Short mmCIF file of C-alpha atoms and ligand atoms in Angstrom, two decimals:
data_model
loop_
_atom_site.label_atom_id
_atom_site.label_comp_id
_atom_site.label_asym_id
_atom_site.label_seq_id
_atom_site.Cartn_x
_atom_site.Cartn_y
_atom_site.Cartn_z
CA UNK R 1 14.80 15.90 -12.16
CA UNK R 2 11.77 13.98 -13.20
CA UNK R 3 10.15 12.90 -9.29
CA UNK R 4 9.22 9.20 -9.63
CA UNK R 5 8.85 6.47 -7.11
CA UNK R 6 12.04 4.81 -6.14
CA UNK R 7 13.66 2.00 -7.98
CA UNK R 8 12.17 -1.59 -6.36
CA UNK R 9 9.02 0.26 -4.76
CA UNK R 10 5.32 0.28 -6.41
CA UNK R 11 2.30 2.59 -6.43
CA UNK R 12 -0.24 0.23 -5.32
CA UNK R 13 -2.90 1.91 -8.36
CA UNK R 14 -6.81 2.31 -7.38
CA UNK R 15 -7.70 -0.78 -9.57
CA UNK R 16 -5.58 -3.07 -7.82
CA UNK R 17 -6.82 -2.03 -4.66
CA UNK R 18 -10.24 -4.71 -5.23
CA UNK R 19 -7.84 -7.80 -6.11
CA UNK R 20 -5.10 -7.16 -3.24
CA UNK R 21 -8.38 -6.47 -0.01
CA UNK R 22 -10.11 -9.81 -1.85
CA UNK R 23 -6.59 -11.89 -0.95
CA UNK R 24 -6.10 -10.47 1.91
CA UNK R 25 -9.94 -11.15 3.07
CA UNK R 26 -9.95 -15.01 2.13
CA UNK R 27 -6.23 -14.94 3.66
CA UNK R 28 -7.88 -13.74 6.78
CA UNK R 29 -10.62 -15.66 7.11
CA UNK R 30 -8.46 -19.04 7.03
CA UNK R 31 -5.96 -17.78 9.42
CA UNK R 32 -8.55 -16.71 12.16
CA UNK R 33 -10.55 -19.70 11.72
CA UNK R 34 -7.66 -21.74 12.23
CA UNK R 35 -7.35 -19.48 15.86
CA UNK R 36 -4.65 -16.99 14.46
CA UNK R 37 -5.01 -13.69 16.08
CA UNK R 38 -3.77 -10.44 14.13
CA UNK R 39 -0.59 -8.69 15.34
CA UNK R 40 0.87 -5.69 13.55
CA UNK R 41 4.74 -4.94 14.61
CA UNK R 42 5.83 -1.39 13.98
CA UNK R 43 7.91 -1.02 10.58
CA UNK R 44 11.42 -0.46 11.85
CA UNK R 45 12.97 -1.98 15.67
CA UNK R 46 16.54 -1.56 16.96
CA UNK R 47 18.72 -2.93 14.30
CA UNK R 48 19.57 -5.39 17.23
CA UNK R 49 16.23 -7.55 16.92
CA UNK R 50 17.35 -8.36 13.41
CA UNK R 51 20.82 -8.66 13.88
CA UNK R 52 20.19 -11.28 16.78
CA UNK R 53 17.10 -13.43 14.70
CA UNK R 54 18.54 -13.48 11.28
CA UNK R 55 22.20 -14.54 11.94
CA UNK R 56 25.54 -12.95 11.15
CA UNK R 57 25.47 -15.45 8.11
CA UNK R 58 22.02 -14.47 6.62
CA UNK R 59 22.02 -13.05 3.33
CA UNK R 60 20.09 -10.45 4.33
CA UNK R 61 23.36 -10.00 6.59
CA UNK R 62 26.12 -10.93 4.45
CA UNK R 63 24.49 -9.00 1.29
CA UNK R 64 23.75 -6.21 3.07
CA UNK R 65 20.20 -6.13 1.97
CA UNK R 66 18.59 -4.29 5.46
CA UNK R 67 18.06 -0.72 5.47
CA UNK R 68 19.64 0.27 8.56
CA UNK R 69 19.78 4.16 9.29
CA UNK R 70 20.81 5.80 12.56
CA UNK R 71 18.33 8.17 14.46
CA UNK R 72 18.59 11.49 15.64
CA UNK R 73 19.16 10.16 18.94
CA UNK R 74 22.34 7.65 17.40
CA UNK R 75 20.38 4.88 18.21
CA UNK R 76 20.71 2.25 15.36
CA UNK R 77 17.15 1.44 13.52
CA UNK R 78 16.23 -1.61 10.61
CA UNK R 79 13.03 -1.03 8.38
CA UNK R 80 11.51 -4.53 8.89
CA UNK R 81 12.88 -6.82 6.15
CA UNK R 82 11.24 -9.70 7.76
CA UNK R 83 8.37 -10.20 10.25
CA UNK R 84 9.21 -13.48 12.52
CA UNK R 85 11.97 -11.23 14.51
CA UNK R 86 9.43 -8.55 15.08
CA UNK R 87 6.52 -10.64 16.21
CA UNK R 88 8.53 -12.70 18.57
CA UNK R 89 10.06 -9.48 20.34
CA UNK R 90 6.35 -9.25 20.35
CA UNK R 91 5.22 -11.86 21.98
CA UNK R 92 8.35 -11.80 24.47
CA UNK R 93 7.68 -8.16 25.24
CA UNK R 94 4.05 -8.54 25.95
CA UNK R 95 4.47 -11.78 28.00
CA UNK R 96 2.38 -14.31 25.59
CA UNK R 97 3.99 -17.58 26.85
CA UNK R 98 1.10 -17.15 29.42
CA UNK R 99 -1.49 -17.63 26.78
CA UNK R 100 -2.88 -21.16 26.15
CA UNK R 101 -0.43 -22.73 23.66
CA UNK R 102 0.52 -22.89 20.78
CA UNK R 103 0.45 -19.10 20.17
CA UNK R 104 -0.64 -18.45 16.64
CA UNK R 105 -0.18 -15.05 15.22
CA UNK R 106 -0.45 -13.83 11.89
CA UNK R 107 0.58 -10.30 10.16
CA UNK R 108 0.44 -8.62 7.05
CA UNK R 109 2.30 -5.38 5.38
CA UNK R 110 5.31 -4.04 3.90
CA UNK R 111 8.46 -4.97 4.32
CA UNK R 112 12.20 -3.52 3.28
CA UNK R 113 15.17 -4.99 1.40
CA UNK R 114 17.61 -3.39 -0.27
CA UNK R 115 17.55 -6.50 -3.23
CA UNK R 116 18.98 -6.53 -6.78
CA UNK R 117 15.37 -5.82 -8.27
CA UNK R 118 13.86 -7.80 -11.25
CA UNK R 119 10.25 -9.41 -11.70
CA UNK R 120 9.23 -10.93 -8.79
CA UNK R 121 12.11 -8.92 -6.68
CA UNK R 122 11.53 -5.64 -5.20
CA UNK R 123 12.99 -3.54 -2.66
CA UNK R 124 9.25 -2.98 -0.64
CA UNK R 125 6.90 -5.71 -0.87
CA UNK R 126 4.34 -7.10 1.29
CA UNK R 127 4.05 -10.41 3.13
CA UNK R 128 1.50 -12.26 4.73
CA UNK R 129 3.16 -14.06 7.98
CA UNK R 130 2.09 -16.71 10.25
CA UNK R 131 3.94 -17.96 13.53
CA UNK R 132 2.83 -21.05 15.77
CA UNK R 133 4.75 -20.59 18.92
CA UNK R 134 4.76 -23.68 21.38
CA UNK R 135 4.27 -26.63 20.03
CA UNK R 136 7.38 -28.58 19.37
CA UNK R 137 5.44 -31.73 17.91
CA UNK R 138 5.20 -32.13 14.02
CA UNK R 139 1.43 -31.44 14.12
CA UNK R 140 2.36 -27.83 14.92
CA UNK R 141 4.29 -28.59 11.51
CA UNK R 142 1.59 -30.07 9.66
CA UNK R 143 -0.74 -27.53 10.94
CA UNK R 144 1.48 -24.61 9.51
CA UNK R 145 1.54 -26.50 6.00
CA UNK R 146 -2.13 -27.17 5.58
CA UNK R 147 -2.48 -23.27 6.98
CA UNK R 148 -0.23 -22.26 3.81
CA UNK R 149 -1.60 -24.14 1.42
CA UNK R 150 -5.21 -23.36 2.30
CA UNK R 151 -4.62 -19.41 2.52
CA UNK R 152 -3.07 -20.08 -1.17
CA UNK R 153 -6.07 -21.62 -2.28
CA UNK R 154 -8.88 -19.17 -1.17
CA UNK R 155 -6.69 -16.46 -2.65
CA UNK R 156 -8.01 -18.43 -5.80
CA UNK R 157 -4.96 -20.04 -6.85
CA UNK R 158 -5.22 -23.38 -8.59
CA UNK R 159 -1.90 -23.95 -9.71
CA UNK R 160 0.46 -23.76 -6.50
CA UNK R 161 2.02 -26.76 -4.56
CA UNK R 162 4.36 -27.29 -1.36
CA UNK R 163 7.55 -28.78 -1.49
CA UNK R 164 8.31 -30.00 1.97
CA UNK R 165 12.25 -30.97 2.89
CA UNK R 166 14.30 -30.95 6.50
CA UNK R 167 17.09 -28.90 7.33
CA UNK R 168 18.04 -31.64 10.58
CA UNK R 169 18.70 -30.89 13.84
CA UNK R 170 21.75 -28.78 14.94
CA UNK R 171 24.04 -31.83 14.96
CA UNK R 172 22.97 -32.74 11.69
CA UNK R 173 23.40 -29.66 10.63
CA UNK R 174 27.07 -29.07 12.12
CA UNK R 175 28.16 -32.63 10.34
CA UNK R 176 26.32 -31.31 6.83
CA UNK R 177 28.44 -28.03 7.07
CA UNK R 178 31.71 -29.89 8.00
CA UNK R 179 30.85 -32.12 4.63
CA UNK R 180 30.41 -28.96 2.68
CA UNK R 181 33.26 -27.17 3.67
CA UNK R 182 35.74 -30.44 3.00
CA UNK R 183 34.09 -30.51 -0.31
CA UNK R 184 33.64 -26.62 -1.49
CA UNK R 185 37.13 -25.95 0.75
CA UNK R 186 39.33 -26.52 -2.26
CA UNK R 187 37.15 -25.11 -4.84
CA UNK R 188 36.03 -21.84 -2.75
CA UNK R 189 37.71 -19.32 -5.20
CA UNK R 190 35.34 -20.54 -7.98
CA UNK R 191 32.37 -19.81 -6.01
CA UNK R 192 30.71 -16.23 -6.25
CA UNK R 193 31.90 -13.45 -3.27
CA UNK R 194 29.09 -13.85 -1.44
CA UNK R 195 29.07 -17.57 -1.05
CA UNK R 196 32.57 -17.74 -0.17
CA UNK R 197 31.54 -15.20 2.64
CA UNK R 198 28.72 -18.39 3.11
CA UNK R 199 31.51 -20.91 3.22
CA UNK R 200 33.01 -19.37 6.03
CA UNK R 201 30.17 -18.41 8.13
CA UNK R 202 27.44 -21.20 7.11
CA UNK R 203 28.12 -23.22 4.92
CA UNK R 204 24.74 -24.58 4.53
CA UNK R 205 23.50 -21.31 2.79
CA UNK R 206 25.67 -21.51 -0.14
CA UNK R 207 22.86 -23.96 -1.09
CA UNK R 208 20.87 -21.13 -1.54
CA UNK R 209 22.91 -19.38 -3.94
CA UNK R 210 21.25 -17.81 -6.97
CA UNK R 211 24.42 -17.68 -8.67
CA UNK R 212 24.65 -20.26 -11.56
CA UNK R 213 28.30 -21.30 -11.30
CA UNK R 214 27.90 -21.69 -7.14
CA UNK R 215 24.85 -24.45 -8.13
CA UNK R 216 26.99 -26.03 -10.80
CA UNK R 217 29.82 -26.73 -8.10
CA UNK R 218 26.99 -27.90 -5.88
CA UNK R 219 25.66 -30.08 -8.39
CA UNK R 220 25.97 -34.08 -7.51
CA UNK R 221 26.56 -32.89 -3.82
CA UNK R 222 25.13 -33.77 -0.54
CA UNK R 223 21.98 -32.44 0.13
CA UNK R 224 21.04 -31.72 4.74
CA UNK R 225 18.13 -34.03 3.60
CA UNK R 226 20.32 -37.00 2.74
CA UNK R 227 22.39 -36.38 6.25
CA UNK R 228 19.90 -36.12 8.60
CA UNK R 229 19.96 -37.87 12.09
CA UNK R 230 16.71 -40.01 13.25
CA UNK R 231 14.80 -37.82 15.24
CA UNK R 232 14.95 -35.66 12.84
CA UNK R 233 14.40 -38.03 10.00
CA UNK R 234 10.90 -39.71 12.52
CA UNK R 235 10.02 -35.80 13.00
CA UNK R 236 9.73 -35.59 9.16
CA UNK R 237 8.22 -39.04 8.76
CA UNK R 238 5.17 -37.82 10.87
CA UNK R 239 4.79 -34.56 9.47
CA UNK R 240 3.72 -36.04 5.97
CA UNK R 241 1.59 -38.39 7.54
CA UNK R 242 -0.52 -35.49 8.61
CA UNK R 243 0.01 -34.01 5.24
CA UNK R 244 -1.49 -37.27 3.99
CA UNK R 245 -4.32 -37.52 6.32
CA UNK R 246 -5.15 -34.27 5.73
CA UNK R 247 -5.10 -34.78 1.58
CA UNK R 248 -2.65 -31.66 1.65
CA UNK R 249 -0.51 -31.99 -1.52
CA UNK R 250 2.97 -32.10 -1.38
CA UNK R 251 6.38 -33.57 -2.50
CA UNK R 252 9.50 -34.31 -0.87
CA UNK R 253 12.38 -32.02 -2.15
CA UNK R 254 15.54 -32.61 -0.65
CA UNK R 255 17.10 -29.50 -2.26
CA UNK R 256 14.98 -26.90 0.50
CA UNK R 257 16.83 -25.31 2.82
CA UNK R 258 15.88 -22.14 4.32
CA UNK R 259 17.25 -18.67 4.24
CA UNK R 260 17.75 -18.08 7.87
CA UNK R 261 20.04 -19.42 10.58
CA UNK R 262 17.58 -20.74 12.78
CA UNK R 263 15.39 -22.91 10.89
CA UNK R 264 15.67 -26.82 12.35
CA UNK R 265 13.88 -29.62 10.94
CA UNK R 266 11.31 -28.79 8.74
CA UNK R 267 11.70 -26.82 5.93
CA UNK R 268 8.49 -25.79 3.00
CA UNK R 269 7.96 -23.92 0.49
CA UNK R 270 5.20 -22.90 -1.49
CA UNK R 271 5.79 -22.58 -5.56
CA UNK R 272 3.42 -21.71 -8.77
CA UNK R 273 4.94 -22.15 -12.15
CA UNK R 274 4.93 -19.58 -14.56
CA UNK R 275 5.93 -16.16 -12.68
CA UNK R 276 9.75 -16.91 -13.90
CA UNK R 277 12.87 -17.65 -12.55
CA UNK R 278 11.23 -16.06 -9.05
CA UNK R 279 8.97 -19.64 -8.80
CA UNK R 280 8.33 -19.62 -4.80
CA UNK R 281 5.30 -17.78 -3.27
CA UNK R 282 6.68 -18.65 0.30
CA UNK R 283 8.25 -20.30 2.41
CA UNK R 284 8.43 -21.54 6.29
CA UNK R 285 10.04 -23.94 8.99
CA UNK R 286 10.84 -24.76 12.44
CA UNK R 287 12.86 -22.25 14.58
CA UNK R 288 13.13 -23.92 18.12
CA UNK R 289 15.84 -21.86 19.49
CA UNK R 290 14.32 -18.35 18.15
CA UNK R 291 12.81 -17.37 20.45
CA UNK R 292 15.52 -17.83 23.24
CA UNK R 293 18.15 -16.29 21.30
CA UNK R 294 15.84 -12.71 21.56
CA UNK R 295 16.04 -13.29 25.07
CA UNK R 296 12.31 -14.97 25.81
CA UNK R 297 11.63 -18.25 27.06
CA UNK R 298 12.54 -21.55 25.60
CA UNK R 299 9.57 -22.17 23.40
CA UNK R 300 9.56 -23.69 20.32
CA UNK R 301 7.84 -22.37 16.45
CA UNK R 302 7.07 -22.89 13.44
CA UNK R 303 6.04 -20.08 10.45
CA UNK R 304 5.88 -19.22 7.09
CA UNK R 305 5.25 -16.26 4.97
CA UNK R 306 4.42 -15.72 1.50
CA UNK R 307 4.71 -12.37 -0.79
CA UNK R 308 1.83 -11.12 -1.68
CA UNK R 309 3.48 -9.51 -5.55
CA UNK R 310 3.97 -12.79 -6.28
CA UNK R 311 0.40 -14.38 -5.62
CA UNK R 312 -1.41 -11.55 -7.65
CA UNK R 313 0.97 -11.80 -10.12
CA UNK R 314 0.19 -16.00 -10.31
CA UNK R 315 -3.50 -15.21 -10.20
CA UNK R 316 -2.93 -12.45 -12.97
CA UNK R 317 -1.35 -15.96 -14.96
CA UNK R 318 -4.01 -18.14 -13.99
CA UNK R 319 -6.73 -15.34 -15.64
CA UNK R 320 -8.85 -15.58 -12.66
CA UNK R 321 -11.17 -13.07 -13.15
CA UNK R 322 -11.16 -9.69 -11.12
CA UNK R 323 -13.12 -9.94 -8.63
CA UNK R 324 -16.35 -8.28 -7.61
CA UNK R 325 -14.75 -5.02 -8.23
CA UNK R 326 -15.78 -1.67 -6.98
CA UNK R 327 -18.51 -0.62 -9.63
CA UNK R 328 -20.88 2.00 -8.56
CA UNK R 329 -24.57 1.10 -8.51
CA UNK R 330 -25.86 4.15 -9.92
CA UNK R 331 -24.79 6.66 -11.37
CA UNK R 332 -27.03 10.34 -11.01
CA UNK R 333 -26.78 13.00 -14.34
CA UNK R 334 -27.85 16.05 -12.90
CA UNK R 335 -29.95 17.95 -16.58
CA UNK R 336 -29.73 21.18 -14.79
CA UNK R 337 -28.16 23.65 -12.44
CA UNK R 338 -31.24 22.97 -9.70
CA UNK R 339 -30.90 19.19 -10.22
CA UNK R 340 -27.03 19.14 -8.97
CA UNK R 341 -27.85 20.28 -5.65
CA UNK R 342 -30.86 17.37 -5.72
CA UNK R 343 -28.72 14.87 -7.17
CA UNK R 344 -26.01 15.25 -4.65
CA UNK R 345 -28.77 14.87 -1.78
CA UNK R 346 -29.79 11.65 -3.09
CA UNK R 347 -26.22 10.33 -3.23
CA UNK R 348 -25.32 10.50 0.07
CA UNK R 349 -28.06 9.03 0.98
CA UNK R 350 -27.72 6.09 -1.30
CA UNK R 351 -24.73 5.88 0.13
CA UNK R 352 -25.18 4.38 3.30
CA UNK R 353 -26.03 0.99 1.11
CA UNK R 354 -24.49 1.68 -2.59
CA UNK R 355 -21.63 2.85 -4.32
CA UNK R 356 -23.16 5.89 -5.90
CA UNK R 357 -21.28 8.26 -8.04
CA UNK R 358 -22.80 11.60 -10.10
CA UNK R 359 -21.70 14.48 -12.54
CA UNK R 360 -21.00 17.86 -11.04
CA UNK R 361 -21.98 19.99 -13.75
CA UNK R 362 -25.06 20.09 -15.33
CA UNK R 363 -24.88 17.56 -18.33
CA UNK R 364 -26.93 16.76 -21.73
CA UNK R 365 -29.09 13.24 -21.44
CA UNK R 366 -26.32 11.58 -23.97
CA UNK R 367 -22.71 12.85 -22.69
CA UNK R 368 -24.37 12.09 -18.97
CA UNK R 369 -25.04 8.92 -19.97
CA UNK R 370 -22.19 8.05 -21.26
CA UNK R 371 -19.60 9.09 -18.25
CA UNK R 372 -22.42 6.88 -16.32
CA UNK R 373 -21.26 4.06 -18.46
CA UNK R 374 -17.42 4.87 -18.43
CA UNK R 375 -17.87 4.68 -14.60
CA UNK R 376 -19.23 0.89 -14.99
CA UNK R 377 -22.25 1.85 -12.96
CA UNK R 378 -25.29 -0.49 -13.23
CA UNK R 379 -27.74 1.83 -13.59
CA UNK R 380 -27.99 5.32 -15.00
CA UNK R 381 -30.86 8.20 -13.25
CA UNK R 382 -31.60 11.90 -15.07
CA UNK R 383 -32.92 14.97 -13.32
CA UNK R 384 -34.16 17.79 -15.15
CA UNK R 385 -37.17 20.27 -14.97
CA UNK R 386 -39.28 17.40 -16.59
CA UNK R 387 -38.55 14.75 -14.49
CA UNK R 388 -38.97 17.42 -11.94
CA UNK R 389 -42.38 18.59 -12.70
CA UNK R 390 -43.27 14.66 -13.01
CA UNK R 391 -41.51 14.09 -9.37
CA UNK R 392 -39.48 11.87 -10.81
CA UNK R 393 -35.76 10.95 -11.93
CA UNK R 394 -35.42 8.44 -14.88
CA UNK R 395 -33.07 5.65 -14.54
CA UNK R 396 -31.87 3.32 -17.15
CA UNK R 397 -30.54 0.07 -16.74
CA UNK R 398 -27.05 0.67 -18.39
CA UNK R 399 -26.77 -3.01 -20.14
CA UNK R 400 -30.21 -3.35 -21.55
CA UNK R 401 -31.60 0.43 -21.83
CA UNK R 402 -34.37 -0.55 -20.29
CA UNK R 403 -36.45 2.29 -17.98
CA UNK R 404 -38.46 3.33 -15.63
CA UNK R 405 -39.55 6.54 -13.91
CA UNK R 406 -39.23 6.32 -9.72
CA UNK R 407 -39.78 9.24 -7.03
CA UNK R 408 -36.73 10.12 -5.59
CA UNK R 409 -37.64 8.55 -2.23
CA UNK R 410 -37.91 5.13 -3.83
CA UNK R 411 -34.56 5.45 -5.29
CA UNK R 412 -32.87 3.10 -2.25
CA UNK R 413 -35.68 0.59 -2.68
CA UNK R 414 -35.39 0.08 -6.25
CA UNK R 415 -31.84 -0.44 -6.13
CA UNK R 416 -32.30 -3.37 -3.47
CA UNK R 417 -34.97 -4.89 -5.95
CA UNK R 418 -33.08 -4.32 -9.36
CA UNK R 419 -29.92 -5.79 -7.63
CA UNK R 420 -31.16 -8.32 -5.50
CA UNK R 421 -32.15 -9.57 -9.05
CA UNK R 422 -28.83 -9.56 -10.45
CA UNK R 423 -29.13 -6.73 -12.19
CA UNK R 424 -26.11 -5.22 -11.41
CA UNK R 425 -23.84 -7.61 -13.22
P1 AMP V 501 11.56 -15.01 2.61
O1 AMP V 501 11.09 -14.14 3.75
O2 AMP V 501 12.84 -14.50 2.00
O3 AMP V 501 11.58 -16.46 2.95
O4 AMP V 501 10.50 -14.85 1.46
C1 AMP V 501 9.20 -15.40 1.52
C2 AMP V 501 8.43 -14.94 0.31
O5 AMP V 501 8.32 -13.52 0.32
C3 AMP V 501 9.11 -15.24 -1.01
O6 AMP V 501 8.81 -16.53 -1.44
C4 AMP V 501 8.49 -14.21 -1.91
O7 AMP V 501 7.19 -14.58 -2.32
C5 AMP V 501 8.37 -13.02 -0.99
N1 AMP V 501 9.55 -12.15 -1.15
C6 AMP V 501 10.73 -12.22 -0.51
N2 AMP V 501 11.55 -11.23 -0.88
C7 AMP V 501 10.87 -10.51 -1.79
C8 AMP V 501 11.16 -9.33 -2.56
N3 AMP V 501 12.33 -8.72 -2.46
N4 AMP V 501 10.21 -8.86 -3.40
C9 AMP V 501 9.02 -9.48 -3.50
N5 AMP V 501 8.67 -10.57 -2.81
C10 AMP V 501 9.58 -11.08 -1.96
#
C-alpha cells in the first residue's frame, strides 16, 4: 500500500506556512487588543464535555461526525470537533467567573470531524475561536460581531460580509419547533434520514439541512426570525444599532440559525462569495445557558469561530498577494573546499538578523549563482582563493547584477544598508 495522508486531512506544505502565521498574526493582534487573552484546550476531553455542550440533537451528534475512541483505561475520549465546550470546561475548571467580566478568550488549532469531505469540508481543519463570557447585554453581541468582522479584514479579506439573524429565546424557540413539526409532521418521510432524526429531536435544525429536497419542503415556511417574542425581537433591535454606530456591515437574514442546541438570540455568520457551495467563513451566537449545563455558574456568552481553510482559500480568490514571504537575504557560494568552512561561519552569524542560506559543496561562480537565485535570496556573496587573498567575498545584488567587494566583517552591516534601502524586494 501506497502510505498517504488520510482522506479529509492536509499537509500544511512549507510555502503555506508564510500566508497561514500572517492570518493568524493580524487575527491576533485584533483579538488581544480588543482584551482577548489566549487559551489553548488540549485536543481530545471526556466524550462527556461534548456530549453535554453540543446536544443529543446536534449534527455533529445525530451524524455521528465526532471521533470518539475509548482509552486504555475504558474511559471514553472525543478529539475536539469544536472549541466553545472545551474552553468553557476551561474557564469552569480554573475558576474564571472571578475575573473582571466579560471573560474574553480566544483559541486557535485543529479540530476533528468525521464529515463527508469536499472543497471547503475536511475531516481536520483549523479554527480560530472567540468566547465573551458574562455579559448578557447585546453590546457583548455587537462586540463579538465587530470582533469577527475586523479579524476578517486584517486577514486581508475585502470581499466578506455578516449576515446577522435571531434564533429567539427558549419560548420562542419551543413555539417555532411546535410550528415545524405540525407542518413537516405529515411530510417527514420525504425529508432525508437525518432530518427526520432532526424532526424528532429539534426540529429547528432541519433548517440547517444541506440536503436539497429537505430545503425544498422548507421552502415558503416559517423562519425562528419571523416568530420571535419581544425581548428577543428589542435584544436584536439594539444589537444592529451598535452594528450601525460602529459602521460594521451587515444584513438581516432571517434564514440563520445555528448548528448547536444552545444558541439563543443572536445568531451571525460570516460569508465570502466565490469558495462554492461551502460560502460561510464562520459563524457565532449567544449561548446563555452553556455554561450551566457543564456544570459552572450561570453566566451568560457569546462566540464565534471561523475556519481558517476557508479564509486562505478566499484570499487565494481575492489574488492578494503572498505576503512578505520567507526569502533569504543572502545567499553565500562557497568557490572552494576552504571557503565552505568560512562561508558557514559567516552564516550563522548573519543569522542572528537575516535569513541566510549557502551551498555545501564547493560550487563554480555561475551554477552558485544560480541556486542563489532559485532560493529567491536578495543578494548573492562568492568566496574563493581570490576573494580570499583580496579579504574579501563578492556579493551581487541578484535583481540588478550590480557588485561590490566587502570584508567579511562588514557583511551584517551591508545587509542593514542594502535592505534598509529596499533592496531586498
Ligand atoms: P461551525 O463550528 O460548524 O459553526 O463552523 C464554523 C466555521 O468553521 C465554518 O464556517 C467553516 O469555515 C469552518 N468549518 C467547519 N467545519 C469545517 C470542516 N469540516 N472543514 C473545514 N472548515 C470547517
Amino acid at each position: 500500500m501506497k502510505l498517504q495522508a488520510v482522506k479529509g486531512t492536509h499537509d500544511i506544505l512549507p510555502d503555506e506556512q508564510a500566508r497561514r502565521r500572517q492570518v493568524l498574526d493580524a487575527v491576533e493582534r485584533v483579538l488581544e487588543r480588543a482584551g482577548a487573552r489566549a487559551i489553548t484546550p488540549p485536543m481530545f476531553e471526556y466524550s462527556e464535555v461534548f456530549d453535554k455542550s453540543v446536544g443529543e440533537s446536534a449534527d455533529l451528534v445525530v451524524q455521528k461526525e465526532m471521533y470518539t475512541f475509548e482509552d486504555r483505561g475504558g474511559r471514553q475520549l472525543t478529539l475536539r470537533p469544536e472549541f466553545t465546550a472545551g474552553v468553557l470546561r476551561a474557564f469552569i475548571e480554573h475558576g474564571m467567573h472571578t475575573l473582571p467580566s466579560p471573560v474574553k478568550l480566544w483559541s486557535t488549532g485543529p479540530l476533528f470531524r468525521a464529515e463527508n469531505v469536499q472543497r471547503g469540508r475536511y475531516r481536520e481543519f483549523q479554527q480560530v475561536n472567540l468566547e465573551i463570557v458574562g455579559l448578557p447585554h447585546a453590546l457583548a453581541d455587537a462586540e463579538a460581531i465587530q470582533l469577527m468582522y475586523a479579524a476578517l479584514t486584517a486577514c486581508g479579506l475585502r470581499n466578506h460580509h455578516i449576515r446577522l439573524g435571531s434564533v429567539g429565546d427558549p419560548e420562542d424557540r419551543a413555539s417555532y419547533n411546535a410550528y415545524l413539526r405540525e407542518q413537516l409532521g405529515p411530510r417527514s418521510g420525504d425529508l432525508s434520514e437525518a432530518s427526520q432524526e432532526r424532526l424528532r429531536l429539534n426540529p429547528m435544525r432541519v433548517l440547517d439541512s444541506k440536503s436539497d429536497g429537505d430545503q425544498a419542503l422548507l421552502a415558503g415556511l416559517k423562519r425562528p426570525f419571523d416568530m420571535l417574542g419581544e425581548a428577543a425581537r428589542a435584544h436584536f433591535d439594539e444589537v444592529r444599532r451598535y452594528l450601525d454606530a460602529w459602521q460594521v456591515p451587515y444584513e438581516v437574514d432571517p434564514a440563520i440559525v445555528r448548528g448547536l442546541d444552545y444558541y439563543r438570540r443572536t445568531a451571525f455568520e460570516a460569508h465570502y462569495q466565490g469558495i462554492g457551495a461551502q460560502s460561510a467563513l464562520g459563524g457565532g451566537g449567544r449561548y446563555d445557558g452553556l455554561i450551566e449545563r457543564l456544570g459552572g455558574p450561570a453566566l451568560p456568552g457569546v462566540g464565534w469561530a471561523f475556519g481558517l481553510e476557508r479564509v486562505l482559500d478566499a484570499l487565494e480568490q481575492e489574488g492578494a498577494a503572498p505576503g512578505a514571504d520567507a526569502r533569504p537575504a543572502l545567499f553565500l557560494v562557497p568557490l572552494d573546499d576552504e571557503a565552505v568552512a568560512e562561508i558557514t561561519t559567516w552564516a550563522i552569524e548573519l543569522r542572528g538578523r537575516y535569513r541566510v542560506e549557502h551551498a555545501y559543496q564547493p560550487r563554480n561562480p555561475g551554477k552558485g549563482l544560480r541556486e542563489a537565485d532559485r532560493s529567491g535570496a536578495a543578494f548573492a556573496a562568492l568566496r574563493g582563493s581570490q576573494e580570499r587573498d583580496q579579504g574579501v567575498v563578492q556579493v551581487k545584488h541578484l535583481a540588478s547584477g550590480r557588485q561590490a567587494a566587502v570584508a567579511p566583517s562588514e557583511l551584517g552591516a551591508f545587509l542593514d544598508r542594502e535592505l534598509a534601502e529596499g533592496l531586498g524586494a
